[in-house]
Coordinates of C-alpha atoms in Angstrom, one line a residue:
M1 CA -28.2 -15.4 -28.5
P2 CA -29.1 -12.8 -25.8
A3 CA -30.5 -14.3 -22.6
I4 CA -32.8 -13.1 -19.9
H5 CA -31.6 -13.5 -16.3
R6 CA -34.2 -13.3 -13.6
T7 CA -33.5 -13.0 -9.8
D8 CA -34.8 -11.7 -6.5
L9 CA -31.6 -9.7 -6.0
L10 CA -29.2 -8.4 -8.6
V11 CA -25.8 -7.1 -7.5
V12 CA -24.0 -4.8 -9.9
G13 CA -20.3 -4.6 -9.2
A14 CA -17.6 -7.1 -8.0
G15 CA -15.7 -5.3 -5.3
P16 CA -15.8 -5.8 -1.5
A17 CA -19.3 -4.2 -1.4
G18 CA -20.7 -6.3 -4.2
Y19 CA -19.3 -9.6 -3.1
T20 CA -20.4 -9.1 0.5
A21 CA -23.9 -8.2 -0.6
A22 CA -24.0 -11.3 -2.7
I23 CA -22.7 -13.5 0.1
Y24 CA -25.4 -12.3 2.5
A25 CA -28.1 -12.5 -0.2
A26 CA -27.1 -16.0 -1.1
R27 CA -27.2 -17.1 2.6
A28 CA -30.7 -15.7 2.8
S29 CA -31.7 -18.0 -0.1
L30 CA -32.3 -15.0 -2.5
K31 CA -30.2 -16.8 -5.3
P32 CA -28.5 -13.5 -6.3
I33 CA -26.9 -12.8 -9.6
L34 CA -23.8 -10.6 -9.6
V35 CA -22.8 -8.8 -12.8
T36 CA -19.0 -8.2 -12.5
G37 CA -18.5 -5.2 -14.7
L38 CA -15.2 -4.4 -16.5
Q39 CA -12.9 -4.8 -13.4
P40 CA -13.9 -7.7 -11.2
G41 CA -12.3 -7.0 -7.8
G42 CA -12.4 -3.2 -8.1
Q43 CA -9.6 -1.0 -6.9
L44 CA -8.1 -3.8 -4.8
T45 CA -6.9 -5.5 -8.0
I46 CA -4.2 -2.8 -8.3
T47 CA -3.4 -2.9 -4.6
T48 CA -0.4 -5.0 -3.5
D49 CA 0.1 -5.2 0.3
V50 CA -3.1 -4.9 2.3
E51 CA -2.4 -4.7 6.1
N52 CA -5.6 -3.2 7.4
Y53 CA -8.3 -5.7 6.5
P54 CA -9.4 -7.5 9.7
G55 CA -8.5 -11.2 10.2
F56 CA -5.1 -11.3 8.6
A57 CA -2.0 -10.8 10.8
A58 CA 0.4 -10.7 7.9
P59 CA 0.0 -8.4 4.8
I60 CA -2.1 -9.9 2.1
Q61 CA -2.4 -9.1 -1.6
G62 CA -5.4 -7.2 -2.8
P63 CA -6.1 -9.4 -5.9
W64 CA -5.8 -12.5 -3.6
L65 CA -8.4 -11.0 -1.2
M66 CA -10.8 -10.4 -4.0
E67 CA -10.3 -13.8 -5.4
Q68 CA -11.2 -15.3 -1.9
M69 CA -14.4 -13.1 -1.8
R70 CA -15.4 -14.3 -5.3
E71 CA -14.9 -17.9 -4.4
Q72 CA -16.9 -17.5 -1.2
A73 CA -19.7 -15.7 -3.1
E74 CA -19.9 -18.6 -5.6
H75 CA -19.6 -21.2 -2.9
V76 CA -22.7 -20.0 -1.1
G77 CA -24.7 -19.8 -4.3
T78 CA -24.1 -16.6 -6.1
Q79 CA -24.3 -16.8 -9.9
L80 CA -21.6 -14.6 -11.5
V81 CA -22.2 -13.1 -14.9
Y82 CA -19.2 -11.5 -16.7
D83 CA -21.0 -8.6 -18.3
L84 CA -21.3 -4.8 -18.0
I85 CA -24.6 -3.0 -17.3
V86 CA -25.0 -0.3 -19.9
R87 CA -28.7 0.7 -19.3
A88 CA -31.1 0.5 -16.4
D89 CA -34.8 1.4 -16.1
L90 CA -35.2 2.2 -12.4
R91 CA -36.6 5.6 -11.8
N92 CA -40.2 4.7 -12.5
G93 CA -40.0 1.6 -10.3
P94 CA -40.4 -2.0 -11.4
A95 CA -42.3 -3.1 -14.4
P96 CA -45.9 -4.4 -13.9
D97 CA -44.5 -7.9 -13.2
G98 CA -42.6 -6.6 -10.2
Y99 CA -39.1 -6.7 -11.8
F100 CA -36.7 -3.9 -12.7
R101 CA -35.0 -4.1 -16.1
L102 CA -31.3 -3.7 -16.7
Y103 CA -29.4 -4.3 -19.9
G104 CA -25.9 -5.7 -20.4
D105 CA -23.3 -4.8 -23.0
S106 CA -23.6 -8.4 -24.2
G107 CA -27.3 -7.9 -25.1
D108 CA -28.5 -9.9 -22.1
E109 CA -31.4 -8.6 -20.0
F110 CA -31.4 -8.7 -16.2
H111 CA -34.8 -8.7 -14.4
A112 CA -34.6 -8.2 -10.7
R113 CA -37.0 -7.6 -7.9
T114 CA -34.3 -5.7 -5.9
I115 CA -30.9 -4.3 -6.9
V116 CA -27.7 -3.5 -5.1
I117 CA -25.6 -0.9 -7.0
A118 CA -21.9 -1.5 -5.9
T119 CA -19.9 -0.2 -8.9
G120 CA -17.4 1.7 -6.8
A121 CA -15.3 4.7 -7.6
Q122 CA -12.0 5.4 -9.3
A123 CA -9.3 7.7 -8.1
K124 CA -8.5 10.6 -10.5
W125 CA -4.9 10.4 -11.7
L126 CA -2.6 13.0 -13.3
G127 CA -2.5 11.0 -16.5
L128 CA 1.3 10.5 -16.6
E129 CA 2.9 7.4 -18.0
S130 CA 5.4 7.3 -15.1
E131 CA 2.6 7.6 -12.6
K132 CA 0.8 4.5 -14.0
R133 CA 4.0 2.6 -14.3
L134 CA 4.8 3.1 -10.6
Q135 CA 1.4 2.5 -9.1
R136 CA 2.8 -0.7 -7.7
G137 CA 6.0 0.9 -6.7
G138 CA 5.1 3.8 -4.5
V139 CA 2.3 5.8 -6.2
S140 CA -0.9 5.6 -4.3
A141 CA -4.3 7.3 -4.1
C142 CA -5.1 6.3 -0.5
A143 CA -3.0 7.5 2.5
T144 CA -5.1 5.5 5.0
C145 CA -4.4 2.4 3.0
D146 CA -0.7 2.8 2.4
G147 CA 0.6 5.5 4.7
F148 CA 1.8 2.8 7.2
F149 CA 4.5 1.7 4.7
Y150 CA 6.2 5.1 4.9
R151 CA 7.1 5.2 8.6
G152 CA 10.2 7.4 9.0
K153 CA 10.3 8.2 5.2
T154 CA 9.6 11.2 3.0
V155 CA 6.4 11.4 0.9
A156 CA 4.6 13.9 -1.3
V157 CA 0.9 14.6 -1.7
V158 CA -0.4 16.1 -4.9
G159 CA -3.5 18.3 -4.7
G160 CA -5.0 21.4 -3.1
G161 CA -8.5 20.4 -1.8
N162 CA -9.8 18.9 1.4
T163 CA -8.7 15.4 0.4
A164 CA -5.1 16.5 -0.2
V165 CA -4.8 18.4 3.0
E166 CA -6.4 15.6 5.0
E167 CA -4.1 13.1 3.4
A168 CA -1.1 15.2 4.2
L169 CA -2.1 15.6 7.8
Y170 CA -2.7 11.9 8.2
L171 CA 0.7 11.0 6.7
T172 CA 2.5 13.1 9.3
H173 CA 1.6 10.2 11.8
H174 CA 3.9 7.9 9.8
A175 CA 6.3 9.9 7.6
D176 CA 9.1 12.1 8.8
K177 CA 8.5 14.7 6.1
V178 CA 5.4 15.4 3.9
H179 CA 5.6 17.6 0.8
L180 CA 2.3 19.1 -0.5
I181 CA 2.5 19.9 -4.2
H182 CA -0.1 22.3 -5.5
R183 CA -0.3 23.9 -9.0
R184 CA -1.7 27.2 -7.6
D185 CA -0.8 29.7 -5.0
S186 CA -3.8 29.0 -2.7
L187 CA -5.6 25.9 -1.4
R188 CA -9.3 25.1 -2.0
A189 CA -9.5 23.2 1.3
E190 CA -11.6 24.4 4.2
R191 CA -10.0 27.1 6.3
I192 CA -9.7 25.0 9.5
L193 CA -7.9 22.3 7.6
Q194 CA -5.5 24.8 6.1
E195 CA -4.8 26.2 9.6
R196 CA -3.8 22.7 10.8
L197 CA -1.7 22.2 7.7
F198 CA 0.2 25.4 8.1
A199 CA 0.8 24.7 11.7
N200 CA 2.3 21.3 11.2
P201 CA 6.1 21.4 11.2
K202 CA 6.4 18.1 9.2
I203 CA 4.6 19.6 6.2
E204 CA 6.3 21.7 3.5
I205 CA 4.1 23.3 0.8
H206 CA 5.3 23.8 -2.8
W207 CA 3.2 26.4 -4.4
N208 CA 2.7 26.8 -8.2
R209 CA 4.3 23.4 -8.9
A210 CA 3.0 20.8 -11.4
V211 CA 4.2 17.2 -11.5
E212 CA 5.8 16.5 -14.9
A213 CA 7.0 13.0 -14.1
V214 CA 7.3 10.5 -11.2
L215 CA 10.9 9.3 -11.0
G216 CA 11.9 5.8 -10.1
H217 CA 14.9 3.5 -9.6
G218 CA 15.8 -0.1 -8.9
E219 CA 14.4 -3.4 -10.0
P220 CA 11.6 -3.8 -9.3
E221 CA 11.2 0.0 -9.8
V222 CA 10.1 2.1 -6.9
V223 CA 9.5 5.8 -6.5
S224 CA 12.6 7.9 -5.9
G225 CA 11.3 11.5 -6.6
L226 CA 9.2 13.9 -8.5
F227 CA 10.2 16.1 -11.5
L228 CA 8.4 19.4 -10.9
K229 CA 7.7 22.4 -13.1
N230 CA 7.0 25.9 -11.8
T231 CA 3.6 26.9 -13.3
R232 CA 4.6 30.6 -13.3
N233 CA 8.1 30.8 -14.7
G234 CA 8.6 27.3 -16.2
E235 CA 11.6 26.4 -14.1
T236 CA 12.1 22.7 -13.2
E237 CA 13.4 20.9 -10.2
T238 CA 13.7 17.4 -8.8
L239 CA 12.2 16.6 -5.4
P240 CA 13.5 13.4 -3.7
V241 CA 10.6 11.4 -2.1
D242 CA 10.0 7.7 -1.2
G243 CA 6.3 7.7 -2.0
V244 CA 3.6 9.8 -3.8
F245 CA 0.0 10.2 -3.0
I246 CA -2.3 11.6 -5.7
A247 CA -5.2 13.4 -4.0
I248 CA -7.1 15.2 -6.7
G249 CA -10.4 13.5 -6.1
H250 CA -12.4 10.4 -7.1
S251 CA -15.0 9.7 -9.8
P252 CA -17.9 7.4 -8.8
N253 CA -18.7 4.7 -11.4
T254 CA -22.3 5.8 -11.6
G255 CA -22.6 5.1 -15.3
P256 CA -26.2 4.1 -16.4
F257 CA -27.6 4.8 -12.9
R258 CA -26.9 8.5 -12.7
S259 CA -30.2 9.5 -14.3
E260 CA -32.1 6.7 -12.6
V261 CA -31.5 7.3 -8.9
A262 CA -30.7 10.5 -6.9
C263 CA -27.1 11.5 -7.1
D264 CA -25.2 14.4 -5.6
S265 CA -23.4 17.0 -7.6
D266 CA -20.3 14.8 -8.0
G267 CA -22.2 11.8 -9.1
Y268 CA -22.3 9.8 -5.8
V269 CA -25.5 7.9 -5.2
V270 CA -27.5 9.5 -2.4
T271 CA -28.6 7.0 0.2
E272 CA -30.7 7.3 3.4
K273 CA -28.7 8.3 6.4
G274 CA -27.5 5.3 8.2
G275 CA -28.6 2.9 5.5
T276 CA -28.2 2.0 1.8
T277 CA -31.7 2.8 0.5
T278 CA -31.7 5.0 -2.6
S279 CA -34.4 7.3 -3.9
V280 CA -36.0 4.3 -5.7
R281 CA -37.7 1.7 -3.5
G282 CA -36.2 -1.7 -4.0
V283 CA -32.8 -0.2 -5.2
F284 CA -29.9 0.0 -2.8
A285 CA -26.3 1.3 -3.1
A286 CA -23.2 0.1 -1.2
G287 CA -19.5 0.8 -1.2
D288 CA -17.6 3.7 -2.8
I289 CA -20.5 4.5 -5.2
Q290 CA -22.2 6.2 -2.2
D291 CA -19.3 6.7 0.2
R292 CA -17.2 9.8 -0.6
I293 CA -15.5 9.9 2.9
F294 CA -14.0 6.6 4.0
R295 CA -13.5 4.6 0.8
Q296 CA -12.0 1.6 2.6
A297 CA -12.5 -2.1 1.7
V298 CA -13.8 -2.9 5.2
T299 CA -16.4 -0.1 5.1
A300 CA -17.4 -1.1 1.6
A301 CA -17.9 -4.7 2.8
G302 CA -19.9 -3.5 5.7
S303 CA -22.3 -1.5 3.6
G304 CA -22.6 -4.4 1.2
C305 CA -23.9 -6.5 4.2
M306 CA -26.3 -3.7 5.1
A307 CA -27.6 -3.5 1.5
A308 CA -28.3 -7.2 1.3
L309 CA -30.1 -7.2 4.7
E310 CA -32.2 -4.2 3.7
A311 CA -33.0 -5.8 0.4
E312 CA -34.1 -9.0 2.2
R313 CA -36.4 -7.0 4.5
Y314 CA -37.8 -5.1 1.6
L315 CA -38.6 -8.4 -0.2
S316 CA -40.2 -9.8 2.9
G317 CA -42.7 -7.0 3.0
I318 CA -44.1 -7.5 -0.5
P319 CA -46.0 -10.5 -1.8
A320 CA -44.2 -13.1 -4.0
M321 CA -44.4 -12.3 -7.7
T322 CA -45.7 -14.9 -10.2
K323 CA -43.0 -15.8 -12.6
T324 CA -43.8 -15.6 -16.3

């Protein structure tokens, strides 16, 4: 039997931003409800060693970190609901009773005075079976997260836009050699980034090359190279590398919110500069759903904190609603 869940603050998404927002909201006695979505824990659930999250001297496992956040959120009073929001009525503001309406895949309804959208983003992948198989063995979509593991090694970056060039440049601080693989004969990146790329002696560009497969060896299997195909003449070659970074963009998990709050051309939720307020009063966004630049667990957590604090301030400025 479908249920109606009513709360002062509803968090949608169970990554670092969502859990942090819930923790702060619960400590403010807002009795938040968090709807987990399809992948509780977000992208960190497919991340093995995490070395850059503050507070841990030794590497930690991404899934373990998210489990700790979940336990903390529940411990301070967050109610977790394992459901997926499939529809939201936000753009016209709350209903006459002061509550926004959201609808879960289960049939349940969620009525909330304020909402934090924290559904994250997903890296775009090439779609290769070998790429997916080796995501825990040397295939990554975040140089800032994983570049440290390739000190003194050889890596490849796949892509031709700003993200790919920035990742390649960043990786030169760790790796001895960086190969940039691009399926065309020119880059889409900004000119100043291209100039820096061309001037870096550690970077070698492979024009007109498409990745046909990621090669691996050993047990557990780790990346050993790339099988490349020339997009002009069809010739193939093998390129030995120790790690591969896919940098062809990210897709924000905007889902049912895309037509309800202002989003940019790529689907990222637009928030007020320096804050998490969206185009709809009482609706806030945190984490990768509104951050197309940093995309780090720690920045997501920070914006989750901001969203909860802004939501609390918003609620304190309006009279209490009479429950029906």
